[in-house]
Structures are given as structure tokens and as C-alpha cells.
Amino acid sequence: MSERIFSIDPERVYDLLGQAQTASGTLSTHHESVDELRQRLGAVKARFTLGAERSGAERELVRGTDGQLHEPPADLVKQRDALQLQLQRAQDRQSAAAAELVPVVTLGRRVLEFAKSKRMEVSSYGF
Amino acid sequence: MASKAPKLADLDRIRADLADAQAALAELPGRPLPVGEAIERAAVWVDSQAAAFNGARAARACTEQGADANIADAMSIATRQVGEISVRADVMPMLSWAFGDQLKQRLSDEINALELSDPIAAAHRAPERQRLKAEIARLEVEEEVLIRQLEGNGEQVQRRADAPIEIIVAPDLELAEAA
């Protein structure tokens, strides 16, 4: 190995740190989006309960204002199914983004450590 | 003459070569010695064992009156207790002294029967390590130069998460000189 020592181009360091910061922000946005959908779906699902039929099979029911269990309204079922679909899509987008962006963030973390070891001013970066 | 435009396929090729060189470097310590060198090594080892056996001492022990334990002790085949330490019997020096040629022949036959995968002589090991490291360093520089060219042409290219930091933050000019 030539063991050549290269000097540092600060612009490249800050450029890579910027890319990692952006990637990290994008990943956070995906994460928040999935989290929010999960919470919304959870709230809708909480309105459903399971009732046992005589046959032993379970079916979904909702408790009405009269305190009795009823068949769930069609719009509630529709809302739940739509949220489930949205969540699945958001999770797919999150997985695709992670495959692309996690290496960028990983590299950025290594660049950050390198820059710190060279006493560069990098205090504004964190990811 | 127009210069050839860099392509993503070129990057794939460099990365494949890099992966091959890194794998070859990782496998180097585990590569066996060639048959001839292994047989020579076995012979040297048998001779060194034989040299560790004191035949005259063993012979003298046989002339001494008293317990046979002295003979076993002189031949290093008795497990002895020295204080709290148990000294393990070591029969190899005596076996090598008595049957060195047979041992060498048996080992040689066994070595010849082995199927050695990608052997490398001991003397070639260090130069090969240096060659592979130089190859990896060259490919890493070539990879970064190509990535910068592709980026300059508007391509979206991802660096490897384990890319060498000192190379990816090096100035263009220095990389071009090293490439």
C-alpha cells in the first residue's frame, strides 16, 4: 500500500455532513409519518371490540351510545381499512428510504468523528 | 480525442474488483503452505524434536542401578510432579530420535494426500499482502475519482458506508495525482 497521506478539503467534509444531516432528517420524517398513522389507526381500532358468536367464531363489533354491541358502521370500517393501507404504504416508503439513506448517515457519522479528530468546527452537526 | 464518459457500470466493476481484493486479503492468513514447503517444515520439526532428546542420558539411566523410573524420566516419558506442577510426559523427542525418518515419511505421505486449496509459500505471503493492500488503495482512489466524475455529470451516486474517509474528503488534485 502506498500509505499516501492526503490533505483535507473542508468543503467536502461539510458537504458530506450536510448530506448526512439531510438524510437523517428525511428518515425522521418517514418515522414520524409512520408513527402518526400508527396512532391514528390505533385510535380507530380501539373503537372496535370483538364479540363471540354462538358458533365460537369472533367478529368485530362496536359499542353504541346505548351501551350495546352493534355491527360496525361502514364508514368506520372504511376509515380503518384506508388507514391500514396508508400505514402499509408509509412503511414501504420508510423501508425504501432506509435502504438508501442509512448508509449516507452511517458514512456521515464516520466523517463527523474524523472531522472532530482533526479539530474542525462541526458542533452544528448531529445525526 | 474525446474522453470516455464515466458510467455507473464502471463503478460497479471497480467495486467488484475492490470486494475481490478485500476478500483475498482476508483469506490470505488462512491459505496453506505448498506441499513441498509443508514437507520440509515437517522434517525440520521432527529434527528439532529429535535434537531435544538426550540419548546419552537415556543410555546412562539404563546403566544405573535402582528404580526403572529413572529411565522413564531420562526418556521424558514419565509424568513428573515438580512441587505443585505436573510436568507432562512428552514422547515426541524420543520418537523423533528413534524413528525420525519413518515419521518424516509418514507425514510426507499424509501431506501429499491432502487437497490444498490455493497454497502460497511463506516467503510470498508478505509481498502478496503488500500487493493486495496497494491494489485496494488504488481501487479506492479510482472509485472516489469516478464518483466525483459521475456526480459532476449529474448522476446520483451513493458512497459506501465504509468508504475510507481520508480519500473521500481529499482534494480533487491530490486524488487525480494518486489515481
PDB file of C-alpha atoms in Angstrom, chain B residues 16 20 28 30-31 41 45 50 52 80 99 122 130 132 136 140 149 158 168:
ATOM      1  CA  ALA B  16     -16.479  -5.760  -7.639  1.00  0.00           C
ATOM      2  CA  ASP B  20     -12.420  -9.383  -4.594  1.00  0.00           C
ATOM      3  CA  LEU B  28      -4.546 -14.708   2.988  1.00  0.00           C
ATOM      4  CA  GLY B  30      -5.704 -18.983   6.145  1.00  0.00           C
ATOM      5  CA  ARG B  31      -4.090 -20.068   2.873  1.00  0.00           C
ATOM      6  CA  ARG B  41       8.596 -27.903   7.570  1.00  0.00           C
ATOM      7  CA  TRP B  45      10.087 -30.078  13.153  1.00  0.00           C
ATOM      8  CA  ALA B  50      14.959 -35.435  17.890  1.00  0.00           C
ATOM      9  CA  ALA B  52      15.731 -32.240  22.099  1.00  0.00           C
ATOM     10  CA  ARG B  80       6.512 -35.980  36.935  1.00  0.00           C
ATOM     11  CA  PHE B  99      12.056 -43.147  14.303  1.00  0.00           C
ATOM     12  CA  ALA B 122       5.664 -18.412   3.317  1.00  0.00           C
ATOM     13  CA  GLN B 130       1.507  -5.632   0.334  1.00  0.00           C
ATOM     14  CA  LEU B 132      -3.301  -6.594  -2.165  1.00  0.00           C
ATOM     15  CA  ILE B 136      -7.188  -1.914  -2.542  1.00  0.00           C
ATOM     16  CA  GLU B 140     -10.460   3.095  -3.503  1.00  0.00           C
ATOM     17  CA  GLN B 149     -16.895  12.488 -12.209  1.00  0.00           C
ATOM     18  CA  GLN B 158     -24.002   6.673  -3.219  1.00  0.00           C
ATOM     19  CA  ILE B 168     -13.475  10.872   0.229  1.00  0.00           C
TER      20      ILE B 168
END
